[in-house]
CSV table of C-alpha atoms in Angstrom, one decimal:
chain,number,residue,atom,x,y,z
A,60,MET,CA,31.4,-16.2,-40.9
A,61,PRO,CA,28.7,-17.8,-37.7
A,62,ARG,CA,27.2,-15.3,-36.1
A,63,SER,CA,28.8,-14.2,-32.4
A,64,VAL,CA,25.8,-14.3,-29.5
A,65,ASN,CA,26.4,-13.7,-26.6
A,66,HIS,CA,24.4,-17.1,-24.8
A,67,VAL,CA,25.8,-16.5,-21.5
A,68,ALA,CA,23.4,-13.2,-20.7
A,69,SER,CA,21.5,-13.4,-22.1
A,70,LYS,CA,20.3,-17.1,-20.9
A,71,ALA,CA,21.5,-15.5,-17.9
A,72,LYS,CA,18.7,-12.9,-18.1
A,73,ARG,CA,16.1,-15.5,-19.1
A,74,THR,CA,17.4,-17.2,-15.8
A,75,ARG,CA,16.8,-14.4,-12.6
A,76,ILE,CA,13.8,-13.4,-14.8
A,77,LEU,CA,12.0,-17.6,-14.8
A,78,LYS,CA,13.4,-17.0,-11.1
A,79,LEU,CA,11.7,-14.0,-10.5
A,80,THR,CA,8.0,-15.6,-12.0
A,81,LYS,CA,8.1,-18.9,-9.7
A,82,GLY,CA,4.9,-20.1,-7.8
A,83,TYR,CA,3.4,-18.6,-11.1
A,84,TYR,CA,0.2,-20.4,-12.4
A,85,GLY,CA,0.8,-22.1,-15.9
A,86,ALA,CA,3.1,-21.0,-18.8
A,87,ARG,CA,3.1,-17.4,-16.7
A,88,LYS,CA,6.0,-19.4,-14.2
A,89,ASN,CA,8.4,-21.4,-17.4
A,90,VAL,CA,7.5,-20.6,-20.5
A,91,TRP,CA,9.4,-17.7,-22.0
A,92,THR,CA,7.4,-15.2,-23.3
A,93,VAL,CA,4.7,-15.4,-21.3
A,94,ALA,CA,7.0,-15.2,-18.5
A,95,LYS,CA,8.5,-12.0,-19.0
A,96,ASN,CA,5.4,-9.8,-19.8
A,97,THR,CA,3.8,-11.0,-16.8
A,98,TRP,CA,5.7,-10.3,-15.3
A,99,GLU,CA,6.3,-6.5,-16.7
A,100,LYS,CA,2.4,-6.4,-16.0
A,101,GLY,CA,3.3,-7.5,-11.8
A,102,LEU,CA,5.7,-4.4,-12.4
A,103,THR,CA,3.0,-2.0,-13.7
A,104,TYR,CA,0.6,-3.5,-11.0
A,105,ALA,CA,3.3,-2.8,-7.6
A,106,TYR,CA,4.3,0.9,-9.4
A,107,ARG,CA,0.7,1.0,-9.7
A,108,ASP,CA,-0.4,0.2,-5.9
A,109,ARG,CA,2.5,1.2,-4.4
A,110,LYS,CA,0.7,4.6,-4.5
A,111,ASN,CA,-2.8,2.8,-3.8
A,112,LYS,CA,-1.7,1.4,-0.6
A,113,LYS,CA,-1.4,5.1,0.8
A,114,ARG,CA,-5.1,6.1,-0.6
A,115,THR,CA,-6.4,2.3,1.1
A,116,PHE,CA,-4.5,2.7,4.7
A,117,ARG,CA,-5.8,6.8,5.4
A,118,ALA,CA,-9.2,5.9,4.4
A,119,LEU,CA,-8.9,3.4,7.3
A,120,TRP,CA,-7.6,5.2,9.1
A,121,ILE,CA,-10.4,7.5,8.7
A,122,GLN,CA,-13.3,4.9,8.8
A,123,ARG,CA,-11.0,4.3,12.3
A,124,ILE,CA,-11.6,8.0,13.5
A,125,ASN,CA,-14.8,8.8,12.9
A,126,ALA,CA,-15.7,5.0,14.9
A,127,ALA,CA,-13.7,6.2,17.8
A,128,ALA,CA,-15.0,9.7,17.3
A,129,ARG,CA,-18.7,8.6,17.7
A,130,LEU,CA,-18.9,6.4,20.9
A,131,GLU,CA,-17.7,9.9,22.1
A,132,GLY,CA,-20.9,11.7,20.7
A,133,LEU,CA,-18.9,13.6,18.1
A,134,SER,CA,-19.3,12.9,13.6
A,135,TYR,CA,-15.4,12.1,12.3
A,136,SER,CA,-15.7,15.9,10.4
A,137,GLN,CA,-16.7,18.0,13.8
A,138,LEU,CA,-14.2,16.1,15.5
A,139,MET,CA,-11.2,16.9,12.9
A,140,GLY,CA,-12.6,21.2,12.6
A,141,LEU,CA,-12.7,20.7,16.8
A,142,LEU,CA,-8.9,19.1,16.5
A,143,HIS,CA,-8.0,21.7,14.0
A,144,LYS,CA,-10.0,25.0,16.3
A,145,ALA,CA,-7.6,23.5,19.2
A,146,GLY,CA,-4.4,24.0,17.5
A,147,ILE,CA,-3.3,19.7,18.4
A,148,GLU,CA,-1.4,18.6,15.0
A,149,ILE,CA,-1.6,15.2,15.7
A,150,ASN,CA,-2.2,13.2,12.1
A,151,ARG,CA,-5.0,10.5,10.9
A,152,LYS,CA,-2.4,7.8,11.7
A,153,VAL,CA,-1.1,8.1,15.2
A,154,LEU,CA,-5.4,9.2,16.3
A,155,ALA,CA,-6.7,6.0,14.4
A,156,ASP,CA,-3.8,4.2,16.4
A,157,LEU,CA,-4.8,5.7,19.4
A,158,ALA,CA,-8.3,5.3,19.1
A,159,VAL,CA,-7.5,0.8,18.1
A,160,ASN,CA,-5.0,0.3,21.0
A,161,ASN,CA,-5.7,3.2,23.6
A,162,PRO,CA,-9.1,4.3,23.9
A,163,ASP,CA,-8.3,6.3,27.5
A,164,ALA,CA,-5.5,8.1,25.7
A,165,PHE,CA,-8.0,8.5,22.3
A,166,LYS,CA,-10.8,9.9,24.9
A,167,ALA,CA,-8.6,12.5,26.9
A,168,ILE,CA,-8.1,14.1,23.2
A,169,VAL,CA,-11.7,14.5,22.3
A,170,ASP,CA,-12.9,16.2,25.5
A,171,LYS,CA,-9.5,18.5,25.4
A,172,VAL,CA,-10.9,19.4,22.5
A,173,LYS,CA,-15.2,19.0,23.0
């Protein structure tokens, strides 16, 4: 008796993954084993970089706050210390946005803590 395989399901799985690898370079887009390995590795990178993105953005916000604070005659650490001492609870994301898009509001915050 011949072996029974569910070819419909296995072909659908291959097609789905090959569709996801569309646009990749060379054999990575159309050779099943290479495409599958590349796609799986991509999932690993995606997981890792979702964590790294938070790190990267925090570093960017700190650089922007530091640049704006130095225009006001303070360093980043001095500004954050003064904010903490004054009891102003404002996160780095909002502070960096104010520094870039609304310098007058940032200056008002700095003047308040000085």
